[in-house]
């Protein structure tokens, strides 16, 4: 074969390989880079309080939670000793809220984290639940 032709084939192969590696690298970067959090996405968290709390304590906790940045809605049940709140993960971390809660109140408390099995079960309003069937019945009317 001609040396000129071999040289052209070599350069073409090197350029093609370079383009291929560049395209693959950009693709891998685009797929694996962290996605920005949706600023409108809501999440829920739960604080289990180990101490007994009264209605007045529940009101103080509710007021305190509403004053925290990124909190949307709060429910505190003094009977079950549970505080549930919805928040914007793009604005605040629930673990930080729980840590500040522990510093601000004299209660023993911890964030409830569902197990892998509980997460696999998904939403408590599943198609087999009574509440789902009632809602679905009215939707179909």
Backbone as JSON Lines, residues from 0, in Angstrom:
{"i":0,"aa":"X","n":[0.82,-1.17,0.0],"ca":[0.0,0.0,0.0],"c":[0.87,1.25,0.0]}
{"i":1,"aa":"X","n":[0.27,2.26,-0.37],"ca":[0.9,3.55,-0.47],"c":[1.09,4.14,0.93]}
{"i":2,"aa":"X","n":[2.26,4.76,1.23],"ca":[2.53,5.36,2.54],"c":[1.58,6.51,2.83]}
{"i":3,"aa":"X","n":[1.24,7.28,1.81],"ca":[0.31,8.4,1.98],"c":[-1.07,7.9,2.42]}
{"i":4,"aa":"X","n":[-1.51,6.82,1.82],"ca":[-2.83,6.26,2.15],"c":[-2.83,5.73,3.58]}
{"i":5,"aa":"X","n":[-1.75,5.03,3.97],"ca":[-1.64,4.53,5.34],"c":[-1.62,5.67,6.34]}
{"i":6,"aa":"X","n":[-0.94,6.75,6.01],"ca":[-0.88,7.91,6.88],"c":[-2.27,8.54,7.05]}
{"i":7,"aa":"X","n":[-3.03,8.63,5.94],"ca":[-4.38,9.18,5.99],"c":[-5.29,8.3,6.84]}
{"i":8,"aa":"X","n":[-5.18,6.99,6.67],"ca":[-5.99,6.04,7.45],"c":[-5.65,6.17,8.93]}
{"i":9,"aa":"X","n":[-4.38,6.31,9.24],"ca":[-3.93,6.45,10.64],"c":[-4.5,7.72,11.27]}
{"i":10,"aa":"X","n":[-4.39,8.85,10.56],"ca":[-4.93,10.1,11.07],"c":[-6.46,10.03,11.22]}
{"i":11,"aa":"X","n":[-7.12,9.47,10.24],"ca":[-8.57,9.33,10.3],"c":[-8.97,8.48,11.52]}
{"i":12,"aa":"X","n":[-8.24,7.4,11.76],"ca":[-8.53,6.53,12.91],"c":[-8.31,7.26,14.23]}
{"i":13,"aa":"X","n":[-7.21,8.02,14.33],"ca":[-6.93,8.77,15.55],"c":[-7.98,9.84,15.81]}
{"i":14,"aa":"X","n":[-8.36,10.58,14.79],"ca":[-9.38,11.62,14.93],"c":[-10.72,11.0,15.31]}
{"i":15,"aa":"X","n":[-11.08,9.91,14.65],"ca":[-12.34,9.22,14.97],"c":[-12.35,8.72,16.4]}
{"i":16,"aa":"X","n":[-11.22,8.15,16.85],"ca":[-11.11,7.66,18.22],"c":[-11.23,8.83,19.22]}
{"i":17,"aa":"X","n":[-10.59,9.94,18.91],"ca":[-10.67,11.13,19.77],"c":[-12.09,11.65,19.88]}
{"i":18,"aa":"X","n":[-12.79,11.72,18.76],"ca":[-14.19,12.18,18.77],"c":[-15.06,11.21,19.57]}
{"i":19,"aa":"X","n":[-14.85,9.93,19.38],"ca":[-15.61,8.9,20.1],"c":[-15.4,9.02,21.61]}
{"i":20,"aa":"X","n":[-14.14,9.16,22.03],"ca":[-13.84,9.28,23.46],"c":[-14.46,10.55,24.03]}
{"i":21,"aa":"X","n":[-14.4,11.65,23.28],"ca":[-15.0,12.9,23.73],"c":[-16.51,12.77,23.9]}
{"i":22,"aa":"X","n":[-17.17,12.19,22.91],"ca":[-18.63,12.02,22.98],"c":[-19.01,11.12,24.15]}
{"i":23,"aa":"X","n":[-18.31,10.02,24.35],"ca":[-18.61,9.1,25.45],"c":[-18.36,9.8,26.8]}
{"i":24,"aa":"X","n":[-17.29,10.55,26.89],"ca":[-16.99,11.27,28.14],"c":[-18.07,12.28,28.48]}
{"i":25,"aa":"X","n":[-18.52,13.06,27.5],"ca":[-19.57,14.04,27.73],"c":[-20.86,13.34,28.12]}
{"i":26,"aa":"X","n":[-21.17,12.25,27.47],"ca":[-22.39,11.49,27.78],"c":[-22.34,10.97,29.22]}
{"i":27,"aa":"X","n":[-21.24,10.39,29.62],"ca":[-21.11,9.86,30.98],"c":[-21.24,10.99,32.0]}
{"i":28,"aa":"X","n":[-20.61,12.11,31.71],"ca":[-20.71,13.27,32.62],"c":[-22.15,13.74,32.75]}
{"i":29,"aa":"X","n":[-22.85,13.85,31.65],"ca":[-24.23,14.34,31.67],"c":[-25.16,13.38,32.42]}
{"i":30,"aa":"X","n":[-24.94,12.1,32.31],"ca":[-25.8,11.11,32.96],"c":[-25.5,10.99,34.45]}
{"i":31,"aa":"X","n":[-24.25,11.12,34.84],"ca":[-23.89,10.86,36.23],"c":[-23.81,12.1,37.11]}
{"i":32,"aa":"X","n":[-23.89,13.29,36.54],"ca":[-23.79,14.48,37.37],"c":[-25.04,14.6,38.24]}
{"i":33,"aa":"X","n":[-24.91,15.19,39.43],"ca":[-26.07,15.33,40.32],"c":[-27.12,16.26,39.71]}
{"i":34,"aa":"X","n":[-28.35,15.87,39.84],"ca":[-29.45,16.67,39.32],"c":[-29.8,17.75,40.34]}
{"i":35,"aa":"X","n":[-30.08,18.96,39.9],"ca":[-30.48,19.99,40.88],"c":[-31.85,19.64,41.46]}
{"i":36,"aa":"X","n":[-32.03,19.99,42.73],"ca":[-33.3,19.72,43.39],"c":[-34.39,20.63,42.83]}
{"i":37,"aa":"X","n":[-35.57,20.06,42.67],"ca":[-36.72,20.84,42.22],"c":[-37.13,21.77,43.36]}
{"i":38,"aa":"X","n":[-37.12,23.09,43.13],"ca":[-37.45,24.01,44.22],"c":[-38.89,23.9,44.7]}
{"i":39,"aa":"X","n":[-39.76,23.28,43.92],"ca":[-41.17,23.13,44.31],"c":[-41.49,21.77,44.89]}
{"i":40,"aa":"X","n":[-40.52,20.88,44.94],"ca":[-40.76,19.53,45.46],"c":[-40.92,19.58,46.98]}
{"i":41,"aa":"X","n":[-41.89,18.86,47.47],"ca":[-42.14,18.76,48.91],"c":[-41.78,17.36,49.4]}
{"i":42,"aa":"X","n":[-41.29,17.29,50.62],"ca":[-41.01,16.01,51.26],"c":[-41.6,16.07,52.66]}
{"i":43,"aa":"X","n":[-41.71,14.9,53.27],"ca":[-42.25,14.84,54.63],"c":[-41.22,14.2,55.55]}
{"i":44,"aa":"X","n":[-41.23,14.63,56.78],"ca":[-40.36,14.06,57.8],"c":[-41.15,13.92,59.09]}
{"i":45,"aa":"X","n":[-40.65,13.03,59.94],"ca":[-41.36,12.76,61.19],"c":[-40.36,12.77,62.34]}
{"i":46,"aa":"X","n":[-40.74,13.4,63.43],"ca":[-39.94,13.41,64.65],"c":[-40.7,12.63,65.71]}
{"i":47,"aa":"X","n":[-40.07,11.6,66.24],"ca":[-40.64,10.83,67.34],"c":[-40.09,11.39,68.65]}
{"i":48,"aa":"X","n":[-40.99,11.85,69.52],"ca":[-40.6,12.44,70.79],"c":[-40.77,11.38,71.87]}
{"i":49,"aa":"X","n":[-39.72,11.14,72.62],"ca":[-39.74,10.07,73.63],"c":[-40.42,10.51,74.93]}
{"i":50,"aa":"X","n":[-40.42,11.8,75.22],"ca":[-41.03,12.31,76.46],"c":[-42.53,12.51,76.25]}
{"i":51,"aa":"X","n":[-43.25,12.56,77.39],"ca":[-44.66,12.92,77.33],"c":[-44.77,14.41,77.03]}
{"i":52,"aa":"X","n":[-45.7,14.78,76.18],"ca":[-45.92,16.2,75.88],"c":[-47.4,16.52,76.06]}
{"i":53,"aa":"X","n":[-47.66,17.73,76.47],"ca":[-49.03,18.21,76.67],"c":[-49.46,18.99,75.43]}
{"i":54,"aa":"X","n":[-50.71,19.37,75.44],"ca":[-51.24,20.14,74.31],"c":[-50.48,21.46,74.14]}
{"i":55,"aa":"X","n":[-50.14,22.09,75.26],"ca":[-49.4,23.36,75.21],"c":[-48.01,23.15,74.6]}
{"i":56,"aa":"X","n":[-47.37,22.02,74.96],"ca":[-46.06,21.7,74.38],"c":[-46.18,21.48,72.88]}
{"i":57,"aa":"X","n":[-47.24,20.79,72.48],"ca":[-47.46,20.54,71.05],"c":[-47.64,21.85,70.29]}
{"i":58,"aa":"X","n":[-48.32,22.8,70.92],"ca":[-48.5,24.11,70.27],"c":[-47.18,24.85,70.15]}
{"i":59,"aa":"X","n":[-46.33,24.77,71.18],"ca":[-45.0,25.4,71.12],"c":[-44.15,24.77,70.02]}
{"i":60,"aa":"X","n":[-44.21,23.44,69.94],"ca":[-43.44,22.73,68.91],"c":[-43.93,23.13,67.53]}
{"i":61,"aa":"X","n":[-45.25,23.19,67.36],"ca":[-45.83,23.58,66.07],"c":[-45.37,24.99,65.69]}
{"i":62,"aa":"X","n":[-45.45,25.91,66.63],"ca":[-45.03,27.29,66.36],"c":[-43.55,27.33,65.99]}
{"i":63,"aa":"X","n":[-42.73,26.59,66.72],"ca":[-41.29,26.58,66.46],"c":[-41.0,26.02,65.06]}
{"i":64,"aa":"X","n":[-41.66,24.91,64.72],"ca":[-41.42,24.29,63.41],"c":[-41.84,25.23,62.28]}
{"i":65,"aa":"X","n":[-42.97,25.91,62.44],"ca":[-43.41,26.85,61.4],"c":[-42.43,28.0,61.22]}
{"i":66,"aa":"X","n":[-41.67,28.32,62.24],"ca":[-40.7,29.41,62.15],"c":[-39.42,29.0,61.42]}
{"i":67,"aa":"X","n":[-39.25,27.72,61.19],"ca":[-38.03,27.25,60.52],"c":[-38.13,27.47,59.01]}
{"i":68,"aa":"X","n":[-37.0,27.79,58.42],"ca":[-36.93,28.03,56.98],"c":[-37.29,26.75,56.21]}
{"i":69,"aa":"X","n":[-38.12,26.88,55.19],"ca":[-38.43,25.76,54.3],"c":[-39.54,24.84,54.76]}
{"i":70,"aa":"X","n":[-40.17,25.14,55.89],"ca":[-41.27,24.3,56.39],"c":[-42.57,24.76,55.74]}
{"i":71,"aa":"X","n":[-43.35,23.78,55.26],"ca":[-44.61,24.1,54.6],"c":[-45.8,23.87,55.53]}
{"i":72,"aa":"X","n":[-45.88,22.69,56.16],"ca":[-47.03,22.36,56.99],"c":[-46.55,21.5,58.16]}
{"i":73,"aa":"X","n":[-47.2,21.66,59.32],"ca":[-46.8,20.96,60.53],"c":[-48.02,20.36,61.22]}
{"i":74,"aa":"X","n":[-47.86,19.14,61.7],"ca":[-48.87,18.49,62.55],"c":[-48.14,17.88,63.74]}
{"i":75,"aa":"X","n":[-48.59,18.19,64.95],"ca":[-48.0,17.62,66.16],"c":[-49.13,16.99,66.96]}
{"i":76,"aa":"X","n":[-48.98,15.71,67.27],"ca":[-49.98,14.98,68.03],"c":[-49.43,14.68,69.42]}
{"i":77,"aa":"X","n":[-49.96,15.32,70.47],"ca":[-49.43,15.08,71.82],"c":[-49.72,13.66,72.33]}
{"i":78,"aa":"X","n":[-50.77,13.02,71.84],"ca":[-51.09,11.67,72.3],"c":[-50.09,10.64,71.78]}
{"i":79,"aa":"X","n":[-49.74,10.74,70.5],"ca":[-48.79,9.78,69.93],"c":[-47.35,10.26,70.06]}
{"i":80,"aa":"X","n":[-47.15,11.52,70.48],"ca":[-45.83,12.13,70.65],"c":[-45.05,12.14,69.32]}
{"i":81,"aa":"X","n":[-45.76,12.5,68.26],"ca":[-45.17,12.54,66.93],"c":[-45.39,13.91,66.31]}
{"i":82,"aa":"X","n":[-44.35,14.43,65.7],"ca":[-44.45,15.67,64.92],"c":[-44.14,15.32,63.47]}
{"i":83,"aa":"X","n":[-45.04,15.7,62.59],"ca":[-44.85,15.45,61.15],"c":[-44.86,16.81,60.46]}
{"i":84,"aa":"X","n":[-43.91,17.0,59.56],"ca":[-43.86,18.26,58.84],"c":[-43.47,18.03,57.39]}
{"i":85,"aa":"X","n":[-44.01,18.87,56.52],"ca":[-43.6,18.84,55.12],"c":[-42.64,20.02,54.92]}
{"i":86,"aa":"X","n":[-41.68,19.81,54.04],"ca":[-40.64,20.81,53.84],"c":[-40.14,20.77,52.4]}
{"i":87,"aa":"X","n":[-39.43,21.81,52.03],"ca":[-38.83,21.9,50.69],"c":[-37.37,21.47,50.78]}
{"i":88,"aa":"X","n":[-37.02,20.28,50.27],"ca":[-35.64,19.8,50.36],"c":[-34.62,20.7,49.67]}
{"i":89,"aa":"X","n":[-35.07,21.49,48.7],"ca":[-34.14,22.39,48.03],"c":[-33.74,23.55,48.94]}
{"i":90,"aa":"X","n":[-34.52,23.81,49.99],"ca":[-34.25,24.94,50.89],"c":[-33.68,24.52,52.23]}
{"i":91,"aa":"X","n":[-34.03,23.31,52.69],"ca":[-33.64,22.91,54.04],"c":[-33.46,21.39,54.1]}
{"i":92,"aa":"X","n":[-32.62,20.96,55.02],"ca":[-32.39,19.54,55.25],"c":[-33.15,19.13,56.52]}
{"i":93,"aa":"X","n":[-33.93,18.08,56.43],"ca":[-34.74,17.65,57.58],"c":[-33.87,17.25,58.76]}
{"i":94,"aa":"X","n":[-32.7,16.7,58.51],"ca":[-31.81,16.33,59.61],"c":[-31.35,17.56,60.39]}
{"i":95,"aa":"X","n":[-31.15,18.67,59.69],"ca":[-30.78,19.92,60.37],"c":[-31.93,20.42,61.24]}
{"i":96,"aa":"X","n":[-33.14,20.29,60.74],"ca":[-34.3,20.71,61.53],"c":[-34.41,19.89,62.8]}
{"i":97,"aa":"X","n":[-34.24,18.57,62.68],"ca":[-34.33,17.69,63.85],"c":[-33.2,18.02,64.84]}
{"i":98,"aa":"X","n":[-32.0,18.26,64.33],"ca":[-30.87,18.59,65.2],"c":[-31.15,19.91,65.96]}
{"i":99,"aa":"X","n":[-31.68,20.91,65.25],"ca":[-32.02,22.18,65.9],"c":[-33.18,22.0,66.89]}
{"i":100,"aa":"X","n":[-34.11,21.1,66.56],"ca":[-35.21,20.8,67.47],"c":[-34.67,20.25,68.79]}
{"i":101,"aa":"X","n":[-33.73,19.33,68.7],"ca":[-33.14,18.73,69.91],"c":[-32.42,19.79,70.74]}
{"i":102,"aa":"X","n":[-31.8,20.76,70.07],"ca":[-31.09,21.83,70.8],"c":[-32.07,22.82,71.44]}
{"i":103,"aa":"X","n":[-33.22,23.02,70.8],"ca":[-34.17,24.04,71.25],"c":[-35.13,23.55,72.33]}
{"i":104,"aa":"X","n":[-35.35,22.25,72.4],"ca":[-36.32,21.7,73.35],"c":[-35.64,20.67,74.25]}
{"i":105,"aa":"X","n":[-36.16,20.49,75.47],"ca":[-35.56,19.54,76.41],"c":[-36.05,18.1,76.2]}
{"i":106,"aa":"X","n":[-36.56,17.79,75.04],"ca":[-37.12,16.46,74.8],"c":[-36.08,15.54,74.17]}
{"i":107,"aa":"X","n":[-36.23,14.26,74.48],"ca":[-35.47,13.26,73.76],"c":[-36.27,12.98,72.49]}
{"i":108,"aa":"X","n":[-35.65,13.22,71.36],"ca":[-36.37,13.05,70.1],"c":[-35.42,12.53,69.04]}
{"i":109,"aa":"X","n":[-36.0,11.88,68.05],"ca":[-35.2,11.41,66.91],"c":[-36.06,11.41,65.67]}
{"i":110,"aa":"X","n":[-35.39,11.54,64.55],"ca":[-36.11,11.51,63.28],"c":[-36.45,10.06,62.95]}
{"i":111,"aa":"X","n":[-37.68,9.84,62.58],"ca":[-38.12,8.51,62.16],"c":[-37.71,8.29,60.71]}
{"i":112,"aa":"X","n":[-37.01,7.21,60.47],"ca":[-36.62,6.85,59.11],"c":[-37.19,5.47,58.82]}
{"i":113,"aa":"X","n":[-38.05,5.36,57.8],"ca":[-38.65,4.05,57.49],"c":[-37.58,3.06,57.02]}
{"i":114,"aa":"X","n":[-37.83,1.8,57.31],"ca":[-36.91,0.75,56.89],"c":[-37.06,0.52,55.38]}
{"i":115,"aa":"X","n":[-36.15,-0.25,54.82],"ca":[-36.2,-0.57,53.4],"c":[-37.51,-1.31,53.07]}
{"i":116,"aa":"X","n":[-37.94,-2.16,53.98],"ca":[-39.19,-2.9,53.77],"c":[-40.39,-1.96,53.74]}
{"i":117,"aa":"X","n":[-40.41,-1.0,54.66],"ca":[-41.5,-0.03,54.69],"c":[-41.49,0.85,53.45]}
{"i":118,"aa":"X","n":[-40.31,1.21,52.98],"ca":[-40.2,2.02,51.76],"c":[-40.69,1.23,50.55]}
{"i":119,"aa":"X","n":[-40.43,-0.07,50.54],"ca":[-40.85,-0.9,49.42],"c":[-42.36,-1.01,49.33]}
{"i":120,"aa":"X","n":[-43.02,-0.9,50.47],"ca":[-44.48,-0.98,50.48],"c":[-45.1,0.24,49.82]}
{"i":121,"aa":"X","n":[-44.36,1.34,49.8],"ca":[-44.82,2.53,49.11],"c":[-45.83,3.31,49.92]}
{"i":122,"aa":"X","n":[-46.7,3.97,49.21],"ca":[-47.68,4.87,49.82],"c":[-48.67,4.09,50.67]}
{"i":123,"aa":"X","n":[-49.01,4.62,51.85],"ca":[-49.98,3.92,52.69],"c":[-51.38,3.91,52.1]}
{"i":124,"aa":"X","n":[-51.63,4.77,51.14],"ca":[-52.93,4.76,50.47],"c":[-52.78,3.92,49.2]}
{"i":125,"aa":"X","n":[-52.62,2.64,49.4],"ca":[-52.42,1.71,48.3],"c":[-53.77,1.32,47.69]}
{"i":126,"aa":"X","n":[-53.76,0.75,46.47],"ca":[-55.02,0.36,45.82],"c":[-55.86,-0.63,46.62]}
{"i":127,"aa":"X","n":[-55.28,-1.3,47.58],"ca":[-56.05,-2.26,48.37],"c":[-56.67,-1.64,49.62]}
{"i":128,"aa":"X","n":[-56.3,-0.4,49.94],"ca":[-56.81,0.21,51.16],"c":[-58.25,0.7,50.97]}
{"i":129,"aa":"X","n":[-58.96,0.82,52.07],"ca":[-60.35,1.27,52.04],"c":[-60.44,2.71,51.55]}
{"i":130,"aa":"X","n":[-59.54,3.57,52.04],"ca":[-59.6,4.98,51.64],"c":[-59.37,5.13,50.13]}
{"i":131,"aa":"X","n":[-58.47,4.32,49.58],"ca":[-58.23,4.39,48.14],"c":[-59.49,3.99,47.38]}
{"i":132,"aa":"X","n":[-60.15,2.92,47.84],"ca":[-61.36,2.45,47.15],"c":[-62.48,3.48,47.21]}
{"i":133,"aa":"X","n":[-62.62,4.16,48.35],"ca":[-63.66,5.19,48.5],"c":[-63.38,6.34,47.54]}
{"i":134,"aa":"X","n":[-62.13,6.83,47.51],"ca":[-61.76,7.93,46.62],"c":[-61.95,7.5,45.16]}
{"i":135,"aa":"X","n":[-61.54,6.31,44.85],"ca":[-61.66,5.81,43.48],"c":[-63.12,5.67,43.07]}
{"i":136,"aa":"X","n":[-63.98,5.26,44.0],"ca":[-65.41,5.12,43.73],"c":[-65.98,6.47,43.31]}
{"i":137,"aa":"X","n":[-65.67,7.54,44.07],"ca":[-66.18,8.86,43.75],"c":[-65.58,9.41,42.46]}
{"i":138,"aa":"X","n":[-64.35,9.05,42.17],"ca":[-63.73,9.5,40.92],"c":[-64.46,8.9,39.72]}
{"i":139,"aa":"X","n":[-64.88,7.67,39.87],"ca":[-65.52,6.96,38.76],"c":[-66.99,7.33,38.59]}
{"i":140,"aa":"X","n":[-67.58,8.04,39.55],"ca":[-68.98,8.45,39.41],"c":[-69.06,9.47,38.35]}
